[in-house]
Coordinates of C-alpha atoms and ligand atoms in Angstrom, one line a residue:
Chain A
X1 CA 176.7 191.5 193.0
X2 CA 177.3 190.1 196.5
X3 CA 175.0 187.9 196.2
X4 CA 176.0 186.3 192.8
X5 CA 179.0 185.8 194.3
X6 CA 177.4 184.1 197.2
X7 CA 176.0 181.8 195.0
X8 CA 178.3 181.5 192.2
X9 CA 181.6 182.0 193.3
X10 CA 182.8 178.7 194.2
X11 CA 181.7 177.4 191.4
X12 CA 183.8 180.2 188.9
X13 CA 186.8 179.2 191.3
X14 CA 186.6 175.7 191.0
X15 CA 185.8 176.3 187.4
X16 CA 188.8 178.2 187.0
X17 CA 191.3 175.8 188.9
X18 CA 189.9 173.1 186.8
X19 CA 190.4 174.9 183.8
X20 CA 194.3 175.7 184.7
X21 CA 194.8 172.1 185.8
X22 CA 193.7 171.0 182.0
X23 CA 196.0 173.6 180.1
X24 CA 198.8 173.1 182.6
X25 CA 199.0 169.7 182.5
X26 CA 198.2 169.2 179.1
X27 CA 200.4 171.7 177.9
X28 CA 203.3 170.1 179.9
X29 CA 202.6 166.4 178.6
X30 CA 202.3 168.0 175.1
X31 CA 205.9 169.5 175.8
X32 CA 206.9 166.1 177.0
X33 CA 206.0 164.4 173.7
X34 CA 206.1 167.3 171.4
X35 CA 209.6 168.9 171.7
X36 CA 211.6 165.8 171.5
X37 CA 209.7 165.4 168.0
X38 CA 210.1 168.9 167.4
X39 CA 214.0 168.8 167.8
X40 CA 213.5 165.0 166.2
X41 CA 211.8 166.5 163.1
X42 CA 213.8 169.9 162.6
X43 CA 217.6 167.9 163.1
X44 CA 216.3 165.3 160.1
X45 CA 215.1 168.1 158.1
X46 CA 217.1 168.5 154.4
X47 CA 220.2 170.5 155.6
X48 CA 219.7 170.1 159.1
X49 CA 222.0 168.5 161.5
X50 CA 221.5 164.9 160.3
X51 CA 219.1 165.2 157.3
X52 CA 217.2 161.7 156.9
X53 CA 214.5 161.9 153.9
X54 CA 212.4 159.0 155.4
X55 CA 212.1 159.9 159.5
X56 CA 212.0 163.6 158.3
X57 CA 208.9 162.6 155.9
X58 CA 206.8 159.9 158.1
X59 CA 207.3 162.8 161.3
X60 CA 205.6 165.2 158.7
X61 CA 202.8 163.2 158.0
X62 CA 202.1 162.1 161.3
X63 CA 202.3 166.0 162.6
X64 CA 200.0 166.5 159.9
X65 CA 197.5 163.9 160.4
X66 CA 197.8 164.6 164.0
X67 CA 197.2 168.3 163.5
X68 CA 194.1 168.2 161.0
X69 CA 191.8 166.3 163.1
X70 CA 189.3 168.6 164.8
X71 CA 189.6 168.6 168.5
X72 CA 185.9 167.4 169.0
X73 CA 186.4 164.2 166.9
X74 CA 190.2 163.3 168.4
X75 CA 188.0 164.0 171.7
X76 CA 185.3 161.3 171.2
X77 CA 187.6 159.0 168.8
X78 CA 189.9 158.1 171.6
X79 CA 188.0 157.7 174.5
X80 CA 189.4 153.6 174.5
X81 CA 193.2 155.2 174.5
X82 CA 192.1 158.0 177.6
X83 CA 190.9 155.1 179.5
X84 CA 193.3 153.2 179.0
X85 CA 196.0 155.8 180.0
X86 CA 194.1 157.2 183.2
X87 CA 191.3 154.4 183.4
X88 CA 188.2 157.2 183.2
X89 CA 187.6 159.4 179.9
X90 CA 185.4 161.6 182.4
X91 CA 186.4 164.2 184.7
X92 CA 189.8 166.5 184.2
X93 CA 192.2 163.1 184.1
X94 CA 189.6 162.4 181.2
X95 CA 190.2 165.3 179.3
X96 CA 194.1 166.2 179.8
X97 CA 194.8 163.1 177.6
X98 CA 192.8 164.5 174.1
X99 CA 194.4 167.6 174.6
X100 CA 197.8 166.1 175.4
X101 CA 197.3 164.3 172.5
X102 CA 196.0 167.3 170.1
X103 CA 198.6 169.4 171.0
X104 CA 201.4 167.3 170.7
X105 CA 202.0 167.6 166.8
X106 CA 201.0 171.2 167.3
X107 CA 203.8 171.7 169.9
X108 CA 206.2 169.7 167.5
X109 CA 205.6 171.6 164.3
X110 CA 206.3 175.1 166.4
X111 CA 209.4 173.9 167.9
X112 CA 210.9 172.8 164.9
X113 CA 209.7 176.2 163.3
X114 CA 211.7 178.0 165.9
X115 CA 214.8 175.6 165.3
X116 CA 214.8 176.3 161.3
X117 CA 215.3 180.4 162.0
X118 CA 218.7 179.6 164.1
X119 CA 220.9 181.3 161.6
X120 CA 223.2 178.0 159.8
X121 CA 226.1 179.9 160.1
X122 CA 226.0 179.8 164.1
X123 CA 225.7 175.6 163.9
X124 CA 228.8 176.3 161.7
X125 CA 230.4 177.8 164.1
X126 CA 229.6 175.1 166.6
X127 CA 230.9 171.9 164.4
X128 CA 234.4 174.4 163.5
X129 CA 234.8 174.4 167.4
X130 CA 234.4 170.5 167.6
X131 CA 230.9 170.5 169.4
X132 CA 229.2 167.2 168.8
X133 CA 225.5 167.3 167.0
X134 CA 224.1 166.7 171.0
X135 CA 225.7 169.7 172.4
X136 CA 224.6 171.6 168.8
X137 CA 221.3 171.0 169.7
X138 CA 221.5 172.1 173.4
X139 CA 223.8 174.7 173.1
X140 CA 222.8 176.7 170.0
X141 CA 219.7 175.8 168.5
X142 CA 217.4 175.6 171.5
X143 CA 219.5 178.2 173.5
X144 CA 219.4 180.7 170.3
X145 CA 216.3 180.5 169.5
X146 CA 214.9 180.3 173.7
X147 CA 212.9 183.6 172.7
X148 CA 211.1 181.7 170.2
X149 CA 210.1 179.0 171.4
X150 CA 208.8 181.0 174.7
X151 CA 206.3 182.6 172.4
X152 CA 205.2 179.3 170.5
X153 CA 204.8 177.7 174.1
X154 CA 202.4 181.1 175.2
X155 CA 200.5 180.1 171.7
X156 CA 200.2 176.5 172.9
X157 CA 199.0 177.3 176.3
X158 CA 196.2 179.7 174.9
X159 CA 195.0 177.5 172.3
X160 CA 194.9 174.7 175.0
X161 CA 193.5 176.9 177.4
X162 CA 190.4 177.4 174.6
X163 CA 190.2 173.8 174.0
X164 CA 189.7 172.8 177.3
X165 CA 186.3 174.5 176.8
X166 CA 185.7 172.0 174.5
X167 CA 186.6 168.8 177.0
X168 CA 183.9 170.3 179.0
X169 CA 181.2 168.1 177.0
X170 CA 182.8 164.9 178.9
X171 CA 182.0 166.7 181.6
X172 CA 185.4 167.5 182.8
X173 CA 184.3 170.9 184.5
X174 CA 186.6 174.0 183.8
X175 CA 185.3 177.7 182.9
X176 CA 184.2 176.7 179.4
X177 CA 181.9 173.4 180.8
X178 CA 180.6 176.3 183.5
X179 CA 179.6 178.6 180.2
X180 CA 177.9 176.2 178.4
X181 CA 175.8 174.2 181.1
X182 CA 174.6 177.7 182.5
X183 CA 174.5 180.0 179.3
X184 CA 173.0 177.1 176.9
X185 CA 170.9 175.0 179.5
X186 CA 169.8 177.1 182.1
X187 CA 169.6 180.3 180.4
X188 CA 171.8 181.5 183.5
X189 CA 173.3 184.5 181.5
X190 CA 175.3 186.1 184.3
X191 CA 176.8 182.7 185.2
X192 CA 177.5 182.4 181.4
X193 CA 179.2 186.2 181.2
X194 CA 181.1 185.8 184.6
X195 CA 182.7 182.8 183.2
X196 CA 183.4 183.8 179.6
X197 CA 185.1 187.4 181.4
X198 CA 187.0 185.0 183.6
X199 CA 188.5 183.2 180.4
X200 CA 188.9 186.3 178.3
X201 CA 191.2 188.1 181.4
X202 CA 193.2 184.5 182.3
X203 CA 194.3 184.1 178.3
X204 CA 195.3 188.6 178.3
X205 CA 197.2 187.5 181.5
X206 CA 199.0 184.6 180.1
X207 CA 199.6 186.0 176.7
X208 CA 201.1 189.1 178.1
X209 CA 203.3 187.4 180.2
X210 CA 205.2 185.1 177.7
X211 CA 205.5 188.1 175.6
X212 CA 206.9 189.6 178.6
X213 CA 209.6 186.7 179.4
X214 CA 210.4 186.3 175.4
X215 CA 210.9 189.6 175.4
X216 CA 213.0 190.1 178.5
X217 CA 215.1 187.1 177.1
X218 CA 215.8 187.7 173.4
X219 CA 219.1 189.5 173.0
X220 CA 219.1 189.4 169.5
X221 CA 219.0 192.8 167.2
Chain B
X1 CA 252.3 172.2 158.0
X2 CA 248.2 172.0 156.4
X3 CA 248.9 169.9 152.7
X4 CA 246.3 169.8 150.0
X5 CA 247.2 167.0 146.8
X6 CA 245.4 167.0 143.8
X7 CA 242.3 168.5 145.5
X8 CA 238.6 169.1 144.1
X9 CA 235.3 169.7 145.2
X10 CA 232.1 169.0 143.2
X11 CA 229.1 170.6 145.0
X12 CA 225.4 168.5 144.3
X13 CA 222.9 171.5 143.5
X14 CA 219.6 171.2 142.7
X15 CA 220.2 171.9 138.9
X16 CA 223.2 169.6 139.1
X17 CA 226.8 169.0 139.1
X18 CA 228.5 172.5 140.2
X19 CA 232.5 172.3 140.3
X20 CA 234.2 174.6 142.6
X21 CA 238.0 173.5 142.5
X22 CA 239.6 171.3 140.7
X23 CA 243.0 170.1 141.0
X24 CA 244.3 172.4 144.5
X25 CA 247.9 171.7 145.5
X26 CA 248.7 173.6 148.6
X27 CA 251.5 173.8 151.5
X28 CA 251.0 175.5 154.4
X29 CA 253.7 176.0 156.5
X30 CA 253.7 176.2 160.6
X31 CA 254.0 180.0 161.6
X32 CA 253.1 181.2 157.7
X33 CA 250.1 183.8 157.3
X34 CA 249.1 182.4 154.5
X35 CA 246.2 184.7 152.2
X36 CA 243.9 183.2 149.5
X37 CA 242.9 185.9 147.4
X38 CA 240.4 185.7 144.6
X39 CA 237.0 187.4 143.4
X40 CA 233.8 186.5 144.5
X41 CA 232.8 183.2 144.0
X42 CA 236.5 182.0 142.8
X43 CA 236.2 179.0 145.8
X44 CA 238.1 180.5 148.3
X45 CA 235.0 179.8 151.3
X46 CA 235.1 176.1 149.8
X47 CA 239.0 175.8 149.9
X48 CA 239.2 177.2 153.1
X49 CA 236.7 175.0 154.6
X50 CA 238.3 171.7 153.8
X51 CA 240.3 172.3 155.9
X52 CA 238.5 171.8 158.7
X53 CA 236.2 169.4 157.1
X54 CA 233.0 171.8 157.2
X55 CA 233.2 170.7 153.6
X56 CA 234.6 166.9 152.2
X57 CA 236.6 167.3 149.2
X58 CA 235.3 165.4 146.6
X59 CA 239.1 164.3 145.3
X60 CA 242.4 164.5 146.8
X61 CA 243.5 164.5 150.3
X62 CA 244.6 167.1 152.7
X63 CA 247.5 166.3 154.9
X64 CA 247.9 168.0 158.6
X65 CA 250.6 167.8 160.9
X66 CA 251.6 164.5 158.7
X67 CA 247.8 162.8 159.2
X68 CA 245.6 162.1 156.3
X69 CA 242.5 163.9 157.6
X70 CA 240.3 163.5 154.8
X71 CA 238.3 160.9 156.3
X72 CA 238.2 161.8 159.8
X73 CA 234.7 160.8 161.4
X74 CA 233.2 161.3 164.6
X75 CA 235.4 162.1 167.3
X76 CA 238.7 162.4 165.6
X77 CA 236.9 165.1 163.8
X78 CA 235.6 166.8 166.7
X79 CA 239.6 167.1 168.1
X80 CA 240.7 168.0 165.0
X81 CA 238.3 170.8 164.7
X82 CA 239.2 171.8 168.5
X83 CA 242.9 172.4 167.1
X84 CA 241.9 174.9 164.3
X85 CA 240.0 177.9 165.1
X86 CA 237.5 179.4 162.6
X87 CA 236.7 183.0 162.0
X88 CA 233.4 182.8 159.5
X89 CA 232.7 185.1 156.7
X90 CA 230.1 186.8 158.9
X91 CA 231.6 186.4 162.6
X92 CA 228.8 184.0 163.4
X93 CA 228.5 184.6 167.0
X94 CA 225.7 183.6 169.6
X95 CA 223.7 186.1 169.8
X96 CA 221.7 185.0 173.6
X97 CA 224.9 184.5 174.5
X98 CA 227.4 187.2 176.3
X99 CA 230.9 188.5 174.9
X100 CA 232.2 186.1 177.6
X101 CA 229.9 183.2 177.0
X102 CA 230.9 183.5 173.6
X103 CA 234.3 183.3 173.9
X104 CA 233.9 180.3 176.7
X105 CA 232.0 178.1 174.1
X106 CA 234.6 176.0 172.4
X107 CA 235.8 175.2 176.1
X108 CA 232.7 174.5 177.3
X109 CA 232.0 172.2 174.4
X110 CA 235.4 170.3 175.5
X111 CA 233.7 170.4 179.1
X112 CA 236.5 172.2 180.6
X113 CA 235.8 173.8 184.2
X114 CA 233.8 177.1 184.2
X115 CA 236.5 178.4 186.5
X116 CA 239.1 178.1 184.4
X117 CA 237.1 178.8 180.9
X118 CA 236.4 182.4 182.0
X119 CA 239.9 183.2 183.4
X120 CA 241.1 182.2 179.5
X121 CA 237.9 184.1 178.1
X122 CA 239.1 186.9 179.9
X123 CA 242.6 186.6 179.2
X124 CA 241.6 186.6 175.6
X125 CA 239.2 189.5 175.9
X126 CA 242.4 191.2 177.1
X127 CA 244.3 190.1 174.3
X128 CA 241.7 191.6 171.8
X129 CA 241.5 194.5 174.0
X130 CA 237.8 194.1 174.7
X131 CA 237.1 192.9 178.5
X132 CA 235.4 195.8 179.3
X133 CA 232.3 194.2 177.0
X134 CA 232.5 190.9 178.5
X135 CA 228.6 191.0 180.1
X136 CA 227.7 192.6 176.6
X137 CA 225.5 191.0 174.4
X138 CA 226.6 190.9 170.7
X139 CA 224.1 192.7 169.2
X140 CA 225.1 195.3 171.1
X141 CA 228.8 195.5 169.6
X142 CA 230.1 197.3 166.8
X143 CA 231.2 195.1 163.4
X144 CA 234.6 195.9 164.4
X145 CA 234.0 194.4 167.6
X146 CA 231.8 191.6 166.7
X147 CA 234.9 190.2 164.6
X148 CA 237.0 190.7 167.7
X149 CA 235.1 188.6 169.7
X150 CA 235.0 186.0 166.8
X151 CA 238.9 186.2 167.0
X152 CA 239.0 185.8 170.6
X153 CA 236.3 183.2 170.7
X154 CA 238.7 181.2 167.4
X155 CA 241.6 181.1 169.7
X156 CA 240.3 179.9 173.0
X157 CA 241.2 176.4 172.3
X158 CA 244.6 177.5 172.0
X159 CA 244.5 176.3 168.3
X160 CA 247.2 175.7 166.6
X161 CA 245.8 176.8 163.0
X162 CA 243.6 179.6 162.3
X163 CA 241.0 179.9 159.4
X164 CA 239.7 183.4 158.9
X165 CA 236.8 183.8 155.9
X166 CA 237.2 187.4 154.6
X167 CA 237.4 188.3 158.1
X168 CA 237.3 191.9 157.3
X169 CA 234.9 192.6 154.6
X170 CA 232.4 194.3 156.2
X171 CA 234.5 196.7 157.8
X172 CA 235.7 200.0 157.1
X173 CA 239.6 200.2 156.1
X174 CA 240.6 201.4 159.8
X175 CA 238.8 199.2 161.6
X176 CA 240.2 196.3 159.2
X177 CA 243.8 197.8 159.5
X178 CA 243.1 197.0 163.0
X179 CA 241.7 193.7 163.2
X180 CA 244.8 192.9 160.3
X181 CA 247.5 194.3 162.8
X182 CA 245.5 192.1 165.7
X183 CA 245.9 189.2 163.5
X184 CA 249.3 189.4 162.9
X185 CA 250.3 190.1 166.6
X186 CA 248.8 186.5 167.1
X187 CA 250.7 184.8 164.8
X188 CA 253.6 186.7 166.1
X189 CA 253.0 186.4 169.6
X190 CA 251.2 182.4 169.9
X191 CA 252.7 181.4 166.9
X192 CA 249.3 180.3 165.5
X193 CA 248.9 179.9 161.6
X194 CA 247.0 181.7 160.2
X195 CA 244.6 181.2 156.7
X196 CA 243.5 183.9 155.9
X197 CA 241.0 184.4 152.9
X198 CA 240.5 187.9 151.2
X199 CA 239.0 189.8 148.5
X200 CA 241.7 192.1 148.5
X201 CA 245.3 192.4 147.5
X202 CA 246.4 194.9 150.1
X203 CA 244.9 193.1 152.6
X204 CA 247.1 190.2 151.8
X205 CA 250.1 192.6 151.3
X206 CA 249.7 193.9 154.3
X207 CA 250.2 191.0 156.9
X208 CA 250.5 187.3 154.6
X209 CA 254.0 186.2 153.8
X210 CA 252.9 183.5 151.4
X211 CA 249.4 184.2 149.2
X212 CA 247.8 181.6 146.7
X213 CA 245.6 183.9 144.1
X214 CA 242.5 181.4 143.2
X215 CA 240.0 182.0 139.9
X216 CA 237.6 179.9 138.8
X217 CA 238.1 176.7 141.4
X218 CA 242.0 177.2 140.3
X219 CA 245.2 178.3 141.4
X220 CA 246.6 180.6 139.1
X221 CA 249.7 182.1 141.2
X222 CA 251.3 180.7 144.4
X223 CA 254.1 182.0 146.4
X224 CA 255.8 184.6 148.6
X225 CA 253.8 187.8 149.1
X226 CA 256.8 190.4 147.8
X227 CA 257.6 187.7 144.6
X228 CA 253.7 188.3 143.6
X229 CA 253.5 191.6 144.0
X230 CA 257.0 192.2 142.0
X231 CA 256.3 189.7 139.3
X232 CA 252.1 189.2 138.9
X233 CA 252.1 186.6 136.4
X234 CA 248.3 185.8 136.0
X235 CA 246.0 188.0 134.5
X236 CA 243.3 188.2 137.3
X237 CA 246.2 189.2 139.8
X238 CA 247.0 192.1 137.5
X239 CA 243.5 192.7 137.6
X240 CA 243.4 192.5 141.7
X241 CA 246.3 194.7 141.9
X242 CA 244.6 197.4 140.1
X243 CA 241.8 197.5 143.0
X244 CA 244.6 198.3 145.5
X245 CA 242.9 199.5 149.2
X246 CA 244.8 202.7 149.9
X247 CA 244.0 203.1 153.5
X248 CA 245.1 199.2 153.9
X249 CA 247.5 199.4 151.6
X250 CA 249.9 201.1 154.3
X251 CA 252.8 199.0 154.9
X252 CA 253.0 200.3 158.6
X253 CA 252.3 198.4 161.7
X254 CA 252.4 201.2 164.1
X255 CA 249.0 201.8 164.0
X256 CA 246.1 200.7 166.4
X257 CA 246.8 197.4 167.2
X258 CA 243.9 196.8 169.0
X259 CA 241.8 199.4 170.5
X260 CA 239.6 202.3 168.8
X261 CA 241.2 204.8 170.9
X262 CA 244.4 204.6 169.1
X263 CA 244.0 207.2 166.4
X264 CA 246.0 206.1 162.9
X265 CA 248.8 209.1 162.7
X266 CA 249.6 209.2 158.8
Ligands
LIG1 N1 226.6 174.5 149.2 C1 226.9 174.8 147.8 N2 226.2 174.2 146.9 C2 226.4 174.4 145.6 N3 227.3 175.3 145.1 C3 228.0 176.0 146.0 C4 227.8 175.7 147.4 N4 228.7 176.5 148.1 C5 229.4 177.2 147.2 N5 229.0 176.9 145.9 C6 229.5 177.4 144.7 O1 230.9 177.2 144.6 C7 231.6 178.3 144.1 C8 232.6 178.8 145.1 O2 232.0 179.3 146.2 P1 232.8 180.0 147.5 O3 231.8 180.2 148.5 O4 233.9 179.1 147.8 O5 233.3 181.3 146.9 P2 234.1 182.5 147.5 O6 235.4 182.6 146.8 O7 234.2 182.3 149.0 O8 233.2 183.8 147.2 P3 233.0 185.1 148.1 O9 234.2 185.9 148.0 O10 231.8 185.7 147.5 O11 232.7 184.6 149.5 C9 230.5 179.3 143.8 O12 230.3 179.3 142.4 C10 229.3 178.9 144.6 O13 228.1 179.2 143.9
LIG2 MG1 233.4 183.2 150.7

């Protein structure tokens, strides 16, 4: 046991700091581009805030089109964008943009989920006191539904968190990269468990704490 | 004084054309408690909220403090709305937000200071006799409550107009006495006008001075409350009468004004 840490240890670490680099960052740059269309998408919706058929029906096709290519294609299909953006479509720079870029729509079509279940009678309330559709936005429907969209961002995290597994085939390192090269091609199945345990006990930890803070923060019934 | 002329509202639904009031001439006058009574569905939500422009009428124009309002946009709207406070059918308050934060929200939305938001919320809170629930959340209020709050929250503008949708349906009759009694303090005390819509003819009898009875997107009856009551003239106030709310129906105003403590002595 010693000694597999010995030898393997670094590696798991650096696998693992890899790995939370990808989902942090990605997930952050998804949130970047993905709640603003979120909010964009829900607030043109029929009956929303400022319903607008045509925005509300070319955001749903691109969140759609965005959201129904499988990872490993989006992966390989824009590796002229990734280098473009960060000038390598290798290493962990090389992989946050595919995942930034998968979990964008993903992140929008949550968020505007989350929006749709604030109660219409509360935005009510909010135009009868004079608030403007800005503060609306700020001050009820992402407030109210906070607890929400804390568990859709624990969702987003996780599934990013799995994905970067996947990123590991342009040899951007991570947990999942560490799983396959050992597991697959060196028939290293310690190496292979080690890292797949690792990944198993980060997503518990993660998952459990969102629950933990939406939980902590929802003071609805 | 709130005017409606000649006003109608056509609502676009899915299986068409659905008319909800037709030909509505009103006159509210400052420091009336004015009721709209009518049966489910009779228009009384739509008619209420035109004036506020949460609905547009779809004819006629409604007239406030001598200003055409009907097409108000924008910001005018957003003032106007700031000077008539709104109690909805089901309180409609924020529920991740505190008693207080509640109550603070149409200030906040006029970016008053914090300071001085919560010194009025709690003044209010006061007022409504519940400040020892200001760091409560809502759901953890009774319905009683709740619509207190929603009253204190409608008034923190200092509004000169008040709109309250059935604002005591889902209560039982003491708690509605109360909230009734509460109502008419304010319009006593602040000299805010009050619209107030209800189901119920006791209700009305109870605390409006002037009523408007409403069927079928109409007016059928309009006038002082005693005249109505003495002399029904429509057939679907005869009808309301006959559903009279005994426990409401008390005209007392000694009762609980505005605490639960305060035991109703019959
Ligand atoms: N957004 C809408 N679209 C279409 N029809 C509507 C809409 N809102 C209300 N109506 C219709 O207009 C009529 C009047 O509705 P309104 O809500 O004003 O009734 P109400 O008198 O307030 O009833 P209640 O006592 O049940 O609250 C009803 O027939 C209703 O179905
Ligand atoms: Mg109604």
């Amino acid at each position: 046991m010693a000694e597999f840490f010995d030898n393997y240890g670094a590696l798991l670490a650096q696998g693992t700091i890899d790995t939370l680099v990808m989902t942090i960052a990605s997930c952050l740059f998804a949130y970047i581009i993905g709640l603003p269309l979120g909010i964009w998408f829900a607030v043109t919706a029929p009956g929303g805030l400022r319903p607008n058929r045509a925005v509300n029906t070319v955001l749903g096709w691109v969140i759609n089109i965005g959201r129904s290519i499988p990872f490993i294609i989006l992966l390989v299909a824009i590796i002229p964008f990734t280098r473009l953006v960060v000038g390598t479509s290798l290493g962990v720079p090389g992989a946050v943009v595919p995942l930034t870029v998968a979990a964008a729509p993903f992140v929008a079509r949550i968020v505007e989920q989350s929006l749709a279940e604030v109660d219409k009678s509360l935005i009510e309330a909010a135009h009868s006191f004079g608030a403007s559709n800005v503060q609306i936005v700020v001050k009820v429907m992402l407030k109210e539904s906070l607890p929400s969209l804390v568990r859709g961002a624990a969702i987003t995290f996780v599934n990013l968190f799995g994905y970067s597994a996947m990123a590991g085939t342009v040899g951007a390192g991570g947990l999942g990269d560490i799983a396959i090269r050992y597991g697959y091609q060196r028939f290293q199945g310690d190496v292979m468990l080690a890292a797949v345990v690792l990944c198993v006990v980060l997503v518990q930890v993660f998952q459990s704490f969102g629950d933990w803070i939406a939980r902590a923060i929802d003071r609805r019934q | 004084m709130i005017e409606l002329i000649d006003v109608g509202k056509v609502y676009q639904a899915s299986d068409g054309d659905h008319r909800a009031l037709e030909g509505v001439n009103l006159r509210i006058e400052d420091g009336d408690i004015f009721g709209i009574i009518g049966e489910s569905g009779a228009g009384k939500s739509t008619l209420v909220r035109m004036l506020n422009l949460l609905e547009r009428p779809t004819e006629g124009r409604i007239i406030i403090d001598g200003s055409d309002i009907t097409d108000y946009q924008g910001r005018e709207l957003r003032e106007l709305r700031a000077n008539i406070g709104m109690i909805l059918q089901n309180f409609a308050l924020f529920q991740q937000r505190t008693v207080l934060q509640n109550v603070t929200f149409p200030l906040e939305v006029r970016r008053e200071s914090k300071t001085a938001s919560a010194e009025r919320a709690h003044e209010l809170l006061r007022l409504v006799n519940l400040d020892d629930k200001a760091t409560r959340y809502p759901s953890e209020l009774s319905g009683g409550q709740q619509q207190r709050v929603a009253i204190a929250r409608a008034l923190a503008n200092e509004p000169h107009y008040m709109l309250c949708d059935e604002a005591t349906s889902a209560l039982d009759s003491r708690t509605t006495v109360q909230v009734l009694d509460l109502l008419a303090r304010i319009n006593a005390e602040l000299g805010v006008t009050m619209v107030v819509i209800t189901h119920s003819l006791a209700v009305a009898r109870r605390i409006c001075n002037r009523i408007a009875v409403i069927d079928a997107g109409h007016i059928v009856e309009e006038g002082f409350t005693a005249d109505v009551f003495a002399n029904p003239k429509s057939e679907i106030t005869h009808e309301l009468l006959d559903w009279g709310d005994e426990a409401v129906d008390q005209p007392s105003s000694k009762q609980g004004v505005n605490g639960e403590e305060e035991v109703v002595r019959g």
